Short mmCIF file of C-alpha atoms in Angstrom, two decimals:
data_model
loop_
_atom_site.label_atom_id
_atom_site.label_comp_id
_atom_site.label_asym_id
_atom_site.label_seq_id
_atom_site.Cartn_x
_atom_site.Cartn_y
_atom_site.Cartn_z
CA SER A 6 112.58 118.09 88.91
CA VAL A 7 113.99 118.94 85.45
CA ARG A 8 112.55 119.78 82.06
CA LEU A 9 112.15 116.65 79.98
CA GLN A 10 113.89 116.62 76.61
CA PHE A 11 112.21 118.02 73.51
CA GLN A 12 110.53 115.20 71.65
CA ALA A 13 107.71 114.09 69.38
CA HIS A 14 105.81 110.85 68.84
CA PRO A 15 104.91 109.12 65.58
CA SER A 16 101.40 108.72 64.25
CA ALA A 17 99.82 105.31 63.78
CA ASP A 18 100.36 105.54 60.01
CA TYR A 19 104.06 106.26 60.50
CA ALA A 20 104.38 103.47 63.08
CA ARG A 21 102.79 100.94 60.74
CA LYS A 22 105.13 101.95 57.92
CA HIS A 23 108.43 102.20 59.83
CA LEU A 24 108.07 100.48 63.21
CA ASN A 25 105.95 97.37 62.63
CA SER A 26 103.44 98.74 65.12
CA ASN A 27 99.67 99.17 65.04
CA ALA A 28 99.68 102.34 67.15
CA GLY A 29 101.48 105.65 67.38
CA LYS A 30 101.47 107.85 70.45
CA THR A 31 98.93 110.62 70.64
CA GLU A 32 98.78 111.49 74.33
CA CYS A 33 96.89 113.60 76.86
CA TRP A 34 98.08 115.48 79.95
CA TYR A 35 95.89 116.17 82.98
CA ILE A 36 97.73 118.44 85.41
CA LEU A 37 97.44 117.26 89.02
CA GLY A 38 99.86 119.68 90.65
CA SER A 39 102.53 122.25 89.93
CA ARG A 40 105.52 123.73 91.68
CA GLY A 41 107.04 127.15 91.05
CA ASP A 42 106.86 128.59 87.54
CA ALA A 43 105.54 125.35 86.02
CA CYS A 44 105.02 125.21 82.28
CA VAL A 45 104.90 122.96 79.23
CA TYR A 46 106.20 123.45 75.70
CA LEU A 47 103.66 122.41 73.08
CA GLY A 48 104.05 122.89 69.34
CA PHE A 49 106.49 125.25 67.64
CA GLN A 50 105.60 128.89 68.25
CA ASN A 51 108.67 129.97 66.26
CA PRO A 52 108.94 127.07 63.82
CA PRO A 53 112.29 126.12 62.32
CA SER A 54 112.71 124.64 58.88
CA ARG A 55 113.20 120.92 58.69
CA GLU A 56 116.86 121.53 57.81
CA ALA A 57 117.40 123.93 60.74
CA TRP A 58 115.74 121.52 63.19
CA ALA A 59 117.97 118.70 61.92
CA ARG A 60 121.06 120.86 62.47
CA MET A 61 119.96 121.71 66.03
CA ILE A 62 119.61 118.02 66.82
CA ARG A 63 122.86 116.96 65.17
CA GLU A 64 124.86 119.73 66.86
CA GLN A 65 122.84 119.66 70.11
CA ARG A 66 122.04 123.36 70.01
CA VAL A 67 119.60 123.19 72.92
CA GLU A 68 119.27 126.95 73.38
CA GLU A 69 118.22 127.25 69.74
CA MET A 70 115.66 124.50 70.33
CA LEU A 71 114.29 126.47 73.28
CA ASP A 72 113.93 129.53 71.07
CA CYS A 73 111.50 127.59 68.85
CA PHE A 74 109.00 127.42 71.75
CA GLU A 75 107.23 129.71 74.16
CA ARG A 76 106.50 128.67 77.72
CA ILE A 77 102.86 127.73 78.37
CA PRO A 78 102.08 128.05 82.11
CA VAL A 79 99.94 125.24 83.53
CA GLN A 80 97.97 124.77 86.72
CA PRO A 81 96.08 121.90 88.37
CA GLY A 82 92.97 120.95 86.43
CA ASP A 83 94.36 121.87 83.00
CA CYS A 84 94.00 119.19 80.35
CA TYR A 85 95.88 119.12 77.03
CA VAL A 86 95.82 116.69 74.12
CA VAL A 87 99.20 116.27 72.40
CA PRO A 88 98.62 114.91 68.87
CA ALA A 89 101.21 112.64 67.33
CA GLY A 90 103.89 114.68 65.59
CA THR A 91 103.56 117.69 67.88
CA PRO A 92 106.96 118.73 69.28
CA HIS A 93 106.77 119.15 73.03
CA ALA A 94 108.44 118.99 76.42
CA ILE A 95 107.17 118.91 80.00
CA GLY A 96 108.72 121.56 82.20
CA ALA A 97 110.09 121.14 85.70
CA GLY A 98 107.63 121.16 88.59
CA VAL A 99 104.74 119.52 86.71
CA PHE A 100 102.88 116.55 88.21
CA MET A 101 100.43 114.96 85.79
CA VAL A 102 98.42 111.98 84.69
CA GLU A 103 99.29 111.00 81.12
CA LEU A 104 96.96 109.01 78.88
CA MET A 105 98.36 107.68 75.62
CA GLU A 106 98.07 105.25 72.79
CA PRO A 107 99.50 101.85 73.81
CA THR A 108 103.12 102.45 72.76
CA ASP A 109 106.17 104.27 74.03
CA TRP A 110 107.50 105.40 70.63
CA VAL A 111 109.39 108.68 70.93
CA VAL A 112 111.96 110.75 69.05
CA ARG A 113 114.20 112.50 71.59
CA CYS A 114 115.95 115.60 70.32
CA GLU A 115 118.41 115.98 73.20
CA THR A 116 121.05 113.34 73.81
CA VAL A 117 121.61 114.19 77.49
CA THR A 118 118.86 114.51 80.10
CA ALA A 119 119.62 115.23 83.76
CA GLY A 120 123.16 114.02 83.19
CA VAL A 121 122.09 110.75 81.55
CA LYS A 122 123.59 110.13 78.12
CA LEU A 123 121.24 108.52 75.60
CA THR A 124 122.26 106.28 72.72
CA PRO A 125 121.15 106.99 69.13
CA ASP A 126 118.70 104.06 69.34
CA GLN A 127 117.19 105.54 72.50
CA CYS A 128 116.77 108.87 70.71
CA PHE A 129 115.61 107.66 67.29
CA MET A 130 113.77 104.35 67.90
CA GLY A 131 116.41 102.44 65.91
CA LEU A 132 115.81 104.63 62.86
CA THR A 133 117.96 107.37 61.35
CA LEU A 134 117.56 111.04 62.19
CA GLU A 135 116.53 111.69 58.60
CA GLN A 136 113.67 109.21 58.91
CA CYS A 137 112.61 110.70 62.24
CA LEU A 138 112.45 114.25 60.87
CA ASP A 139 109.30 113.23 58.98
CA ILE A 140 107.46 112.87 62.29
CA PHE A 141 107.58 116.53 63.36
CA ASP A 142 104.83 119.07 62.71
CA TYR A 143 106.74 122.15 61.55
CA ARG A 144 103.71 124.47 61.47
CA ALA A 145 103.47 127.49 63.75
CA HIS A 146 101.19 127.03 66.77
CA PRO A 147 100.76 130.37 68.59
CA VAL A 148 100.01 129.97 72.30
CA ALA A 149 96.46 131.25 71.82
CA GLU A 150 95.91 128.57 69.17
CA VAL A 151 97.39 125.88 71.45
CA ARG A 152 94.93 126.83 74.17
CA LYS A 153 92.05 126.81 71.70
CA THR A 154 93.00 123.63 69.84
CA PHE A 155 94.87 121.40 72.30
CA GLN A 156 93.60 122.53 75.72
CA GLN A 157 90.40 120.70 76.59
CA ALA A 158 87.25 122.36 77.92
CA PRO A 159 85.28 120.26 80.46
CA ARG A 160 81.71 119.34 79.45
CA LEU A 161 79.14 118.79 82.20
CA LEU A 162 77.55 115.33 82.02
CA GLN A 163 75.53 115.24 85.23
CA LYS A 164 75.02 117.46 88.24
CA THR A 165 73.16 116.67 91.46
CA ASP A 166 73.00 118.25 94.88
CA SER A 167 75.98 116.14 95.95
CA PHE A 168 78.34 115.77 92.95
CA THR A 169 79.17 116.66 89.36
CA GLU A 170 80.56 114.56 86.52
CA GLU A 171 82.46 116.18 83.64
CA GLU A 172 83.88 114.85 80.40
CA LEU A 173 87.39 116.31 80.14
CA ILE A 174 88.39 115.25 76.62
CA SER A 175 86.53 116.36 73.51
CA PRO A 176 84.76 113.59 71.53
CA MET A 177 87.06 114.28 68.56
CA TRP A 178 89.83 112.55 70.56
CA HIS A 179 87.77 109.62 71.85
CA GLU A 180 89.31 107.27 69.30
CA PHE A 181 92.42 107.48 71.51
CA PHE A 182 91.16 107.85 75.10
CA ARG A 183 88.44 109.28 77.35
CA LEU A 184 88.66 110.95 80.75
CA HIS A 185 85.97 111.99 83.23
CA ARG A 186 86.25 114.00 86.43
CA LEU A 187 83.87 113.46 89.35
CA ARG A 188 83.88 115.62 92.47
CA GLY A 189 81.49 116.57 95.20
CA HIS A 190 80.60 116.52 98.89
CA GLY A 191 78.11 113.66 99.02
CA PRO A 192 77.22 110.30 97.44
CA ALA A 193 77.46 109.62 93.71
CA SER A 194 76.67 106.97 91.13
CA TRP A 195 77.51 106.32 87.51
CA ALA A 196 76.97 103.67 84.86
CA GLY A 197 79.42 100.81 84.43
CA ASP A 198 79.47 98.00 81.88
CA GLU A 199 82.95 99.01 80.71
CA LEU A 200 86.50 98.83 81.99
CA MET A 201 87.67 101.99 83.82
CA LEU A 202 90.64 103.21 85.80
CA LEU A 203 89.77 105.25 88.88
CA ILE A 204 92.45 107.68 90.10
CA ALA A 205 91.54 109.05 93.53
CA LEU A 206 92.73 112.65 93.92
CA LYS A 207 91.02 113.83 97.08
CA GLY A 208 89.03 112.41 99.98
CA SER A 209 87.98 108.86 100.81
CA GLY A 210 84.88 106.70 100.69
CA GLU A 211 83.38 103.35 99.84
CA LEU A 212 82.83 102.24 96.25
CA SER A 213 80.48 99.37 95.49
CA ALA A 214 79.04 97.46 92.54
CA GLY A 215 76.44 94.89 93.44
CA ALA A 216 77.44 93.12 96.68
CA GLU A 217 81.13 94.01 96.38
CA SER A 218 82.53 97.16 98.03
CA ARG A 219 85.98 98.61 98.69
CA THR A 220 87.33 101.59 100.65
CA ILE A 221 89.17 104.03 98.40
CA GLN A 222 91.50 106.82 99.51
CA ALA A 223 93.27 109.72 97.81
CA GLY A 224 96.48 108.62 96.10
CA GLN A 225 95.17 105.21 95.12
CA THR A 226 94.43 103.88 91.63
CA TRP A 227 91.81 101.20 91.08
CA LEU A 228 90.91 99.13 88.03
CA LEU A 229 87.10 98.90 87.81
CA PRO A 230 86.01 95.78 85.92
CA GLY A 231 83.49 95.98 83.13
CA ALA A 232 81.30 93.47 84.96
CA GLY A 233 80.10 96.24 87.27
CA SER A 234 76.91 97.60 85.74
CA GLN A 235 76.44 100.45 88.22
CA TRP A 236 78.94 102.06 90.58
CA ILE A 237 77.84 103.58 93.90
CA TRP A 238 80.07 105.97 95.86
CA ARG A 239 79.49 106.81 99.52
CA ASN A 240 81.91 109.46 100.72
CA GLN A 241 83.60 109.37 104.12
CA THR A 242 85.12 112.87 103.89
CA PRO A 243 83.35 116.17 103.20
CA ASP A 244 85.03 116.77 99.82
CA TRP A 245 86.26 114.26 97.28
CA GLU A 246 87.52 114.17 93.70
CA TYR A 247 88.69 111.50 91.29
CA LEU A 248 89.29 110.79 87.62
CA LEU A 249 87.86 107.97 85.52
CA ALA A 250 90.05 107.01 82.57
CA LYS A 251 88.19 105.00 79.93
CA LEU A 252 89.08 103.06 76.80
CA PRO A 253 88.53 104.49 73.30
CA THR A 254 84.97 104.42 72.06
CA THR A 255 85.94 102.73 68.78
CA PRO A 256 89.01 100.64 67.92
CA GLN A 257 91.61 102.83 66.25
CA HIS A 258 93.73 100.03 64.81
CA SER A 259 93.28 96.50 63.63
CA ALA A 260 94.61 93.76 65.88
CA ALA A 261 96.14 92.08 62.85
CA THR A 262 99.87 92.12 62.33
CA PRO A 263 100.79 95.04 60.04
CA ASN A 264 102.34 94.40 56.64
#
């Protein structure tokens, strides 16, 4: 119902150095719905200097922060990757699925959100503002470049008379996450042998793997075990749509404790 505060997330390298963590927080937004003049803010279109950005944060000059960005309208079906370090905010009226690296590290630039006062630790992850300033990407990202670089273009994986399957996130980001979209008006099937999260967006039907089957309806989220080698979908409504969120294709970080 309100714009979230301007923020940025650290990279894995920064997290290992300063936060004793093996992962940063590159994330991805898939827009499910929007209300009114919905938008996001993604990258500086009018970039400040590091010193000017620090002053805006210290003195809470929110209107000056806003002037560093241009509104980027969004609509259902849009998909954006938000690389670590990219300053951003999610506008009011945006309903989304967010995929991310397995942390919640964040530098919050505004100390009050929707009337809630945040502590310095909640804003700066227990670090100083000066340390956190290293996280931000201060380059200019014109809106056209954001749409070209960060907005994802679906790639068709399979198409039959009854359904289509698309890969929503470019392979260059698969070290962080993967996301597929399936939709159609008839039965479908896809390969398993890996853990997946199914997010049902529209319609209902029966999903089975081997002898096991479950009824799935819009609004539900299901964890599909990797033991299922082949998934079979039999729709119960004329039109259906869902997302399949998948793990990275290659490990990004070592499981060992960082130095």
